[in-house]
Short mmCIF file of C-alpha atoms in Angstrom, two decimals:
data_model
loop_
_atom_site.label_atom_id
_atom_site.label_comp_id
_atom_site.label_asym_id
_atom_site.label_seq_id
_atom_site.Cartn_x
_atom_site.Cartn_y
_atom_site.Cartn_z
CA MET A 1 0.00 0.00 0.00
CA GLN A 2 1.31 3.43 -0.96
CA THR A 3 2.13 5.65 2.01
CA ARG A 4 1.74 9.41 1.99
CA THR A 5 5.53 9.62 1.91
CA ASP A 6 5.53 7.53 -1.28
CA LEU A 7 2.98 9.88 -2.85
CA VAL A 8 4.87 13.02 -1.88
CA GLU A 9 8.23 11.74 -3.10
CA ASP A 10 6.72 10.44 -6.33
CA LEU A 11 5.31 13.88 -7.11
CA MET A 12 8.58 15.56 -6.18
CA GLY A 13 10.30 13.33 -8.73
CA ARG A 14 7.69 13.77 -11.45
CA PHE A 15 7.47 17.55 -11.15
CA PRO A 16 11.00 18.79 -10.46
CA GLY A 17 10.04 22.32 -11.53
CA VAL A 18 7.77 22.63 -8.50
CA PRO A 19 9.77 23.30 -5.33
CA LYS A 20 9.82 20.43 -2.85
CA GLU A 21 8.71 22.93 -0.24
CA ALA A 22 5.54 23.63 -2.21
CA VAL A 23 4.66 19.95 -2.57
CA ILE A 24 4.74 19.46 1.19
CA LYS A 25 3.02 22.78 1.86
CA GLU A 26 0.13 21.97 -0.47
CA ASP A 27 -0.29 18.58 1.16
CA LEU A 28 -0.46 20.19 4.59
CA LEU A 29 -2.95 22.79 3.39
CA ARG A 30 -5.26 20.35 1.63
CA GLY A 31 -5.16 17.62 4.28
CA GLY A 32 -4.21 19.29 7.54
CA LEU A 33 -1.82 18.28 10.30
CA ALA A 34 -2.01 17.09 13.88
CA PHE A 35 -0.30 18.50 16.97
CA ASP A 36 0.81 16.69 20.06
CA ASP A 37 -0.64 18.38 23.12
CA SER A 38 2.86 19.49 24.07
CA ALA A 39 3.11 21.49 20.82
CA LEU A 40 -0.05 23.55 21.39
CA THR A 41 0.01 27.18 22.52
CA ASP A 42 -0.98 28.78 25.80
CA ASN A 43 -3.42 31.01 23.89
CA GLU A 44 -2.96 34.75 24.43
CA ASN A 45 -0.94 34.15 27.61
CA GLY A 46 1.91 32.28 25.97
CA ASP A 47 4.98 32.99 23.86
CA VAL A 48 3.49 31.71 20.59
CA LYS A 49 0.98 33.49 18.37
CA PRO A 50 -2.20 31.37 18.53
CA LYS A 51 -4.57 30.60 15.69
CA SER A 52 -7.07 33.46 15.41
CA TYR A 53 -9.72 31.85 13.18
CA PHE A 54 -9.68 35.10 11.26
CA ILE A 55 -12.55 34.26 8.86
CA PHE A 56 -13.04 30.53 8.18
CA SER A 57 -12.28 27.60 10.45
CA PHE A 58 -9.65 26.08 8.10
CA ASP A 59 -9.91 22.87 10.17
CA HIS A 60 -10.96 19.35 9.32
CA ARG A 61 -12.97 19.00 12.50
CA THR A 62 -15.39 21.24 14.38
CA LEU A 63 -14.23 22.89 17.60
CA PRO A 64 -16.00 20.32 19.83
CA GLU A 65 -14.15 17.56 17.96
CA LEU A 66 -10.66 19.06 18.32
CA GLY A 67 -10.14 18.06 21.94
CA THR A 68 -7.25 19.86 23.60
CA ALA A 69 -6.64 21.90 20.44
CA ALA A 70 -9.97 23.64 21.04
CA LEU A 71 -8.85 24.77 24.50
CA ARG A 72 -5.16 25.39 23.86
CA ARG A 73 -5.06 26.74 20.37
CA PRO A 74 -2.54 25.60 17.77
CA PRO A 75 -0.22 28.26 16.36
CA GLU A 76 -1.47 30.54 13.61
CA GLU A 77 1.22 29.27 11.27
CA ILE A 78 4.37 27.20 11.32
CA VAL A 79 7.63 27.57 9.46
CA LEU A 80 9.41 24.50 8.11
CA THR A 81 13.14 24.16 7.45
CA GLY A 82 15.76 21.47 6.91
CA GLY A 83 15.08 17.77 7.30
CA PRO A 84 15.85 15.06 4.74
CA TYR A 85 14.45 17.23 1.92
CA GLU A 86 16.62 20.19 2.98
CA LEU A 87 13.62 22.48 2.98
CA ARG A 88 14.08 26.20 2.61
CA ARG A 89 12.07 28.39 4.98
CA THR A 90 8.40 27.64 4.29
CA VAL A 91 5.49 29.38 6.03
CA VAL A 92 2.34 27.24 6.29
CA SER A 93 -1.10 28.16 7.61
CA VAL A 94 -2.21 25.68 10.30
CA ARG A 95 -5.22 23.52 9.47
CA ILE A 96 -5.96 20.93 12.12
CA ASN A 97 -6.75 17.32 11.27
CA PRO A 98 -6.29 14.83 14.14
CA ASP A 99 -6.15 11.97 11.62
CA SER A 100 -3.43 13.48 9.43
CA PRO A 101 -0.24 11.48 8.75
CA TYR A 102 1.59 14.75 9.46
CA ARG A 103 2.21 15.47 13.13
CA VAL A 104 4.08 18.18 15.00
CA LYS A 105 5.75 16.96 18.18
CA ALA A 106 8.91 17.37 20.19
CA ASP A 107 11.91 15.11 19.63
CA ALA A 108 14.11 13.63 22.35
CA ASP A 109 15.85 16.99 22.76
CA ASN A 110 12.50 18.81 23.09
CA ARG A 111 12.82 20.45 19.68
CA LEU A 112 9.67 20.63 17.61
CA LYS A 113 9.74 18.60 14.41
CA LEU A 114 7.28 17.70 11.69
CA TYR A 115 6.78 13.99 11.18
CA LEU A 116 5.23 12.28 8.16
CA ASP A 117 4.29 8.63 8.55
CA ASP A 118 6.25 8.77 11.85
CA ARG A 119 9.42 9.90 10.04
CA GLU A 120 10.99 13.26 10.86
CA ILE A 121 10.90 15.49 7.79
CA ALA A 122 11.44 19.07 8.99
CA GLU A 123 12.26 21.36 11.86
CA VAL A 124 9.29 23.43 13.01
CA GLY A 125 9.44 27.07 13.99
CA LEU A 126 6.54 28.78 15.72
CA PRO A 127 5.42 32.38 15.28
CA PRO A 128 6.43 34.46 18.31
CA MET A 129 3.70 36.24 20.20
CA PRO A 130 3.84 39.81 18.86
CA GLU A 131 4.03 42.55 21.45
CA TYR A 132 0.84 44.13 20.15
CA TYR A 133 -1.12 40.95 20.98
CA ARG A 134 -0.22 41.47 24.65
CA HIS A 135 -2.23 44.69 24.82
CA THR A 136 -5.98 45.10 24.87
CA LEU A 137 -8.40 47.76 23.73
CA GLU A 138 -9.93 50.02 26.37
CA ASN A 139 -13.02 47.81 26.43
CA GLY A 140 -10.89 44.73 27.12
CA LYS A 141 -11.08 43.20 23.64
CA GLN A 142 -7.96 41.51 22.34
CA VAL A 143 -6.08 42.86 19.35
CA MET A 144 -6.12 39.27 18.07
CA GLU A 145 -9.92 39.36 17.98
CA VAL A 146 -10.20 42.75 16.23
CA ALA A 147 -7.13 42.88 13.96
CA PRO A 148 -5.25 39.56 13.80
CA THR A 149 -2.11 39.28 11.71
CA ILE A 150 -1.21 36.39 9.43
CA GLN A 151 1.50 35.58 6.87
CA TRP A 152 4.11 35.76 9.60
CA GLY A 153 2.97 39.23 10.56
CA TYR A 154 2.91 40.69 7.03
CA LEU A 155 -0.87 41.06 6.72
CA ILE A 156 -3.46 42.51 9.11
CA TYR A 157 -6.70 40.65 8.46
CA LEU A 158 -9.77 42.77 9.16
CA THR A 159 -12.89 40.62 8.91
CA ALA A 160 -15.27 43.53 9.35
CA TYR A 161 -18.39 41.39 8.90
CA ARG A 162 -18.13 37.80 10.12
CA LEU A 163 -21.32 36.56 8.53
CA CYS A 164 -22.50 36.23 4.94
CA GLN A 165 -25.89 37.18 3.55
CA TYR A 166 -25.72 34.32 1.08
CA PHE A 167 -27.41 32.06 3.58
CA GLY A 168 -28.70 28.50 3.54
CA ALA A 169 -28.38 25.61 1.11
CA THR A 170 -29.69 27.56 -1.89
CA GLU A 171 -27.32 30.52 -1.52
CA GLU A 172 -24.16 29.68 0.47
CA CYS A 173 -21.06 28.78 -1.47
CA GLN A 174 -20.86 25.03 -1.03
CA TYR A 175 -17.26 25.01 0.24
CA CYS A 176 -17.53 27.98 2.64
CA ASP A 177 -18.00 27.75 6.42
CA ILE A 178 -17.95 31.46 7.34
CA ASN A 179 -21.42 31.32 8.88
CA HIS A 180 -20.77 28.07 10.73
CA ASN A 181 -17.41 29.31 11.97
CA TYR A 182 -19.14 32.33 13.50
CA ARG A 183 -21.75 30.10 15.14
CA GLN A 184 -19.23 27.64 16.57
CA HIS A 185 -17.12 30.34 18.17
CA LYS A 186 -20.16 32.00 19.70
CA ALA A 187 -21.37 28.62 20.98
CA ALA A 188 -17.95 28.03 22.57
CA GLY A 189 -18.22 31.36 24.40
CA ARG A 190 -15.31 32.90 22.52
CA PRO A 191 -15.28 36.61 21.72
CA TYR A 192 -16.18 36.75 18.04
CA THR A 193 -17.67 40.07 16.98
CA GLY A 194 -20.13 39.88 14.09
CA VAL A 195 -19.71 43.49 12.94
CA LYS A 196 -16.51 45.18 14.08
CA PRO A 197 -17.02 48.83 15.02
CA VAL A 198 -14.79 51.21 13.08
CA ASP A 199 -13.44 52.82 16.24
CA GLU A 200 -12.37 49.44 17.60
CA VAL A 201 -10.52 48.65 14.38
CA LEU A 202 -8.72 52.00 14.56
CA GLU A 203 -7.82 51.45 18.21
CA ALA A 204 -6.39 48.00 17.43
CA LEU A 205 -4.38 49.44 14.55
CA GLU A 206 -3.03 52.15 16.86
CA ILE A 207 -1.70 49.40 19.12
CA ILE A 208 -0.19 47.50 16.21
CA ASN A 209 1.40 50.63 14.81
CA LYS A 210 2.85 51.54 18.21
CA TYR A 211 4.41 48.17 18.99
CA ASP A 212 5.25 46.90 15.49
CA THR A 213 8.43 48.95 15.54
CA ALA A 214 10.02 46.88 12.77
CA GLN A 215 6.95 47.57 10.62
CA THR A 216 6.62 43.89 9.74
CA SER A 217 2.94 44.47 9.06
CA THR A 218 2.85 45.86 5.53
CA ALA A 219 -0.74 45.44 4.33
CA TYR A 220 -4.27 45.10 5.59
CA THR A 221 -7.16 43.23 4.05
CA LEU A 222 -10.75 44.34 4.57
CA THR A 223 -13.17 41.50 4.08
CA GLY A 224 -16.10 39.53 5.38
CA GLY A 225 -19.27 37.97 4.07
CA SER A 226 -21.12 39.16 0.99
CA ILE A 227 -23.77 41.82 1.55
CA THR A 228 -26.86 41.46 -0.60
CA ARG A 229 -29.02 43.83 1.45
CA LYS A 230 -27.42 46.21 3.95
CA VAL A 231 -25.37 46.14 7.17
CA ASP A 232 -25.46 49.17 9.46
CA GLY A 233 -27.67 50.74 6.82
CA LEU A 234 -24.92 50.48 4.21
CA ALA A 235 -24.53 48.49 1.00
CA GLU A 236 -21.34 46.50 0.45
CA ALA A 237 -19.05 49.13 -1.09
CA ASP A 238 -19.83 51.74 1.53
CA PHE A 239 -19.86 49.28 4.43
CA TYR A 240 -16.34 48.03 3.77
CA GLY A 241 -15.17 51.31 2.28
CA ARG A 242 -15.85 53.26 5.49
CA TYR A 243 -13.14 51.23 7.25
CA ALA A 244 -10.62 52.03 4.53
CA GLN A 245 -11.51 55.70 4.65
CA ALA A 246 -11.03 55.83 8.41
CA ILE A 247 -7.75 53.88 8.26
CA GLU A 248 -6.28 56.00 5.50
CA GLU A 249 -7.24 59.21 7.27
CA ARG A 250 -5.67 58.03 10.54
CA PHE A 251 -2.64 56.20 9.09
CA PRO A 252 -1.97 57.66 5.63
CA GLY A 253 0.34 55.39 3.65
CA ARG A 254 1.20 53.11 6.60
CA TRP A 255 -0.18 49.95 5.01
CA ILE A 256 -1.19 48.69 1.56
CA GLY A 257 -5.00 48.69 1.64
CA LYS A 258 -6.78 45.71 0.10
CA VAL A 259 -10.44 44.72 -0.01
CA VAL A 260 -12.01 41.33 -0.71
CA ALA A 261 -15.58 41.87 -1.88
CA GLN A 262 -18.01 40.76 -4.51
CA ALA A 263 -17.53 41.78 -8.13
CA LEU A 264 -19.43 45.04 -7.86
CA PRO A 265 -20.61 47.54 -10.49
CA ARG A 266 -18.05 50.06 -11.68
CA GLU A 267 -19.43 52.95 -9.62
CA ASP A 268 -19.04 50.88 -6.43
CA VAL A 269 -15.53 49.82 -7.41
CA GLN A 270 -14.65 53.47 -7.94
CA ARG A 271 -15.86 54.20 -4.42
CA PHE A 272 -13.47 51.59 -3.06
CA LYS A 273 -10.63 53.39 -4.79
CA ASP A 274 -11.85 56.77 -3.59
CA TYR A 275 -11.95 55.45 -0.03
CA GLY A 276 -8.23 54.65 -0.30
CA ILE A 277 -8.15 50.97 -1.29
CA GLN A 278 -5.19 50.06 -3.51
CA ILE A 279 -5.88 46.40 -4.37
CA TYR A 280 -9.25 44.82 -5.18
CA HIS A 281 -9.99 41.10 -4.84
CA PRO A 282 -13.32 40.28 -6.57
CA ASN A 283 -12.98 36.52 -6.12
CA TYR A 284 -14.32 34.34 -8.92
CA GLU A 285 -14.03 31.13 -6.84
CA VAL A 286 -14.10 28.52 -9.66
CA TRP A 287 -13.78 28.96 -13.40
CA ASP A 288 -16.05 26.30 -14.91
CA LYS A 289 -19.54 27.62 -15.67
CA TYR A 290 -21.35 24.44 -14.60
CA LEU A 291 -19.46 24.30 -11.31
CA PHE A 292 -19.85 28.00 -10.57
CA GLU A 293 -23.61 27.71 -10.93
CA ARG A 294 -23.77 24.74 -8.56
CA TYR A 295 -21.06 25.54 -6.04
CA CYS A 296 -21.70 29.31 -5.81
CA PRO A 297 -25.51 29.42 -6.08
CA GLY A 298 -25.95 32.76 -4.34
CA LYS A 299 -23.38 34.49 -6.52
CA GLU A 300 -24.96 32.98 -9.60
CA ARG A 301 -28.43 34.08 -8.50
CA TYR A 302 -27.58 37.65 -7.51
CA VAL A 303 -24.89 38.48 -10.06
CA GLY A 304 -24.26 35.59 -12.46
CA ARG A 305 -20.96 34.22 -13.73
CA GLU A 306 -20.74 36.21 -16.94
CA GLU A 307 -21.61 39.46 -15.21
CA TRP A 308 -19.12 38.62 -12.44
CA HIS A 309 -16.34 38.25 -15.01
CA ARG A 310 -17.41 41.40 -16.87
CA ARG A 311 -17.21 43.37 -13.62
CA ILE A 312 -13.74 41.99 -12.87
CA LEU A 313 -12.49 43.22 -16.23
CA GLU A 314 -14.21 46.56 -15.73
CA SER A 315 -12.62 46.96 -12.30
CA ALA A 316 -9.21 46.76 -13.98
CA GLU A 317 -10.07 50.06 -15.67
CA VAL A 318 -10.45 51.61 -12.21
CA PHE A 319 -7.55 50.04 -10.30
CA GLY A 320 -5.30 49.02 -13.17
CA PRO A 321 -5.04 45.33 -14.15
CA ARG A 322 -2.12 44.62 -11.84
CA ASN A 323 -4.10 45.74 -8.79
CA VAL A 324 -7.11 43.49 -9.47
CA ILE A 325 -6.32 40.07 -8.01
CA PRO A 326 -9.32 37.70 -7.95
CA ASN A 327 -9.00 34.54 -5.87
CA PHE A 328 -10.19 31.05 -6.73
CA VAL A 329 -10.52 28.11 -4.37
CA ALA A 330 -8.08 25.56 -5.75
CA GLY A 331 -9.41 22.02 -5.50
CA ILE A 332 -13.17 22.44 -5.67
CA GLU A 333 -12.86 21.79 -9.41
CA MET A 334 -12.54 18.11 -8.42
CA ALA A 335 -15.18 18.05 -5.69
CA ALA A 336 -18.03 15.56 -5.97
CA PRO A 337 -20.83 15.48 -6.91
CA PHE A 338 -20.31 17.72 -9.95
CA GLY A 339 -16.55 18.23 -10.21
CA PHE A 340 -14.11 16.89 -12.76
CA THR A 341 -13.10 13.28 -12.24
CA THR A 342 -9.59 13.50 -13.68
CA VAL A 343 -6.76 15.82 -12.75
CA SER A 344 -6.09 16.69 -16.39
CA GLU A 345 -9.66 17.89 -16.97
CA ALA A 346 -9.56 20.02 -13.83
CA ILE A 347 -6.19 21.56 -14.74
CA ASP A 348 -7.34 22.30 -18.29
CA SER A 349 -10.41 24.11 -16.98
CA THR A 350 -8.49 26.15 -14.43
CA ALA A 351 -5.80 27.00 -16.98
CA GLU A 352 -8.51 28.36 -19.27
CA GLY A 353 -9.59 30.73 -16.51
CA LEU A 354 -6.02 31.76 -15.75
CA GLN A 355 -5.40 32.53 -19.42
CA TYR A 356 -8.64 34.50 -19.67
CA PHE A 357 -7.57 36.87 -16.92
CA MET A 358 -3.80 36.86 -17.33
CA SER A 359 -4.03 37.63 -21.04
CA ARG A 360 -5.76 40.83 -19.94
CA GLY A 361 -3.08 41.71 -17.40
CA ILE A 362 -5.09 40.53 -14.37
CA THR A 363 -3.25 38.09 -12.10
CA PRO A 364 -5.51 35.76 -10.12
CA ARG A 365 -4.24 33.99 -7.04
CA PHE A 366 -5.64 31.02 -5.18
CA THR A 367 -6.32 29.59 -1.76
CA THR A 368 -5.85 25.85 -1.34
CA TRP A 369 -9.20 24.29 -0.55
CA CYS A 370 -9.62 22.96 2.97
CA PRO A 371 -12.68 20.64 3.07
CA GLU A 372 -14.27 21.93 6.28
CA PRO A 373 -16.63 19.30 7.71
CA THR A 374 -19.75 21.47 8.07
CA THR A 375 -19.86 22.42 4.39
CA PRO A 376 -21.64 20.36 1.73
CA LEU A 377 -18.47 19.82 -0.28
CA GLY A 378 -16.43 19.11 2.84
CA LYS A 379 -18.86 16.43 3.94
CA MET A 380 -18.82 14.75 0.54
CA ASN A 381 -15.06 15.17 -0.05
CA PRO A 382 -13.26 14.90 3.30
CA ALA A 383 -9.94 14.16 1.59
CA GLY A 384 -10.18 17.22 -0.65
CA ALA A 385 -8.64 17.20 -4.11
CA PRO A 386 -5.73 14.91 -5.05
CA LEU A 387 -2.28 16.23 -4.23
CA GLU A 388 -1.34 15.77 -7.87
CA TYR A 389 -3.93 18.38 -8.85
CA HIS A 390 -2.37 20.94 -6.52
CA VAL A 391 1.16 20.22 -7.72
CA ARG A 392 0.20 20.42 -11.38
CA LEU A 393 -1.73 23.62 -10.71
CA LEU A 394 1.44 25.27 -9.38
CA GLU A 395 3.30 24.26 -12.52
CA THR A 396 0.46 25.50 -14.73
CA TYR A 397 0.00 28.76 -12.82
CA ARG A 398 3.64 29.74 -13.25
CA ALA A 399 3.66 28.74 -16.93
CA VAL A 400 0.56 30.79 -17.78
CA MET A 401 1.87 33.77 -15.83
CA GLU A 402 5.23 33.71 -17.55
CA SER A 403 3.69 33.20 -21.02
CA ASN A 404 1.76 36.42 -20.47
CA GLY A 405 4.77 38.35 -19.25
CA LEU A 406 3.42 38.82 -15.73
CA THR A 407 5.22 38.76 -12.39
CA SER A 408 4.09 38.11 -8.83
CA PRO A 409 1.18 40.32 -7.78
CA PRO A 410 1.63 43.22 -5.34
CA GLY A 411 0.58 43.02 -1.71
CA TYR A 412 1.68 39.42 -1.06
CA GLY A 413 5.19 39.86 0.18
CA PRO A 414 8.28 38.41 -1.45
CA PRO A 415 8.06 35.55 -3.99
CA GLY A 416 10.23 32.47 -4.18
CA ALA A 417 10.86 29.31 -2.19
CA GLY A 418 12.52 30.27 1.07
CA ASN A 419 11.19 33.83 0.84
CA ALA A 420 7.41 33.66 0.58
CA VAL A 421 5.18 34.43 3.56
CA PHE A 422 1.78 33.90 1.90
CA SER A 423 0.56 30.95 3.93
CA VAL A 424 -2.73 29.64 2.51
CA SER A 425 -1.35 28.41 -0.81
CA SER A 426 2.05 27.86 -2.40
CA PHE A 427 1.71 30.04 -5.46
CA MET A 428 4.14 32.64 -4.09
CA ASP A 429 6.61 29.91 -3.07
CA THR A 430 6.59 28.62 -6.65
CA LEU A 431 7.16 31.90 -8.45
CA PRO A 432 10.74 33.04 -9.11
CA ALA A 433 12.42 35.05 -6.40
CA ALA A 434 12.90 38.74 -7.14
CA ASP A 435 16.60 38.31 -7.89
CA ASP A 436 15.85 35.41 -10.27
CA LYS A 437 13.83 37.55 -12.69
#
């Protein structure tokens, strides 16, 4: 019987153009990893930055099923180095799966290591608790709750609205657990604010700005669920835009401002830019028309795939093509019941979408699909997409980008294996480093 090690090493051999680091990182992102209790954090009272659950759960079990990991949080991310594959520094978002063949535990010398099939494969570094996490807002809220940082401190993630108005089986994206994640944290008694007040966001950013003396935090992302009606009396562009306006007025030029929102009409997109946003992420989720209609039913109903794509292209006239970076969820192309059944078909479809946008100067990026157990696609596809799909996607992504004369998109930190900090997929690890161009 083939072990996971056999699979990983086979793909490393078959696709030498994809960094070894990216092969392992994609496997960790798609399938999760386990932590010995001794490798968990002491939450906000410890020396390690804990997982903030900044928008989705990104876990393969619900909180009640995580055991000790629900009480003593795992780290936000880990960094892998060395081992038998001589890994360069690789930052990986933590997605918990107690049944994973990957496990983080201490060795005989009490040094944390990553094990695959009970074989040590890498040294594990943990993110230090940032000084700004040790301070609270005047009302007692944690900075981690209001303005958590990810990507090894590069990005401040501002989930302004922690629910989505695409609600229920006929509207929710079939891979998304934003609404469940909100419910499970509230049920566990954790602080998890549905709508973050603007003044609290500004106060948290004041703390970050004061104590992040090295200015490691370089960008912020404004995001949350889709708004089909109104929140606080505001439609989507003005709801999210008010945060950008307040941030840019208080901290002009301190961070790169990004917003993840629906593909909105041009006049709304212009308002984002007027509010001070520099990068717009109108995520298209999955390229194939049949799959978009079935896996993103709310987006199909309210906007429609063709109109979504038209708005993405139109937004490039406002922000410039390089500053429009739509995300897709890599792996749902192969999700039952409607997904492609072969890796080649899935890659061909995704490559068509990449070419469509990249030939117009727009550079999509992707998040590696984590099959969360409360979502329809997670329930039907607990193993996610095959690792081969993710490896071939990295190869295809780079090839399509280079054929269109594009380089790594702005606002994601440095590219290249050993340099990248983007933690929820390996596309930045796979692109050439700046000095290789």
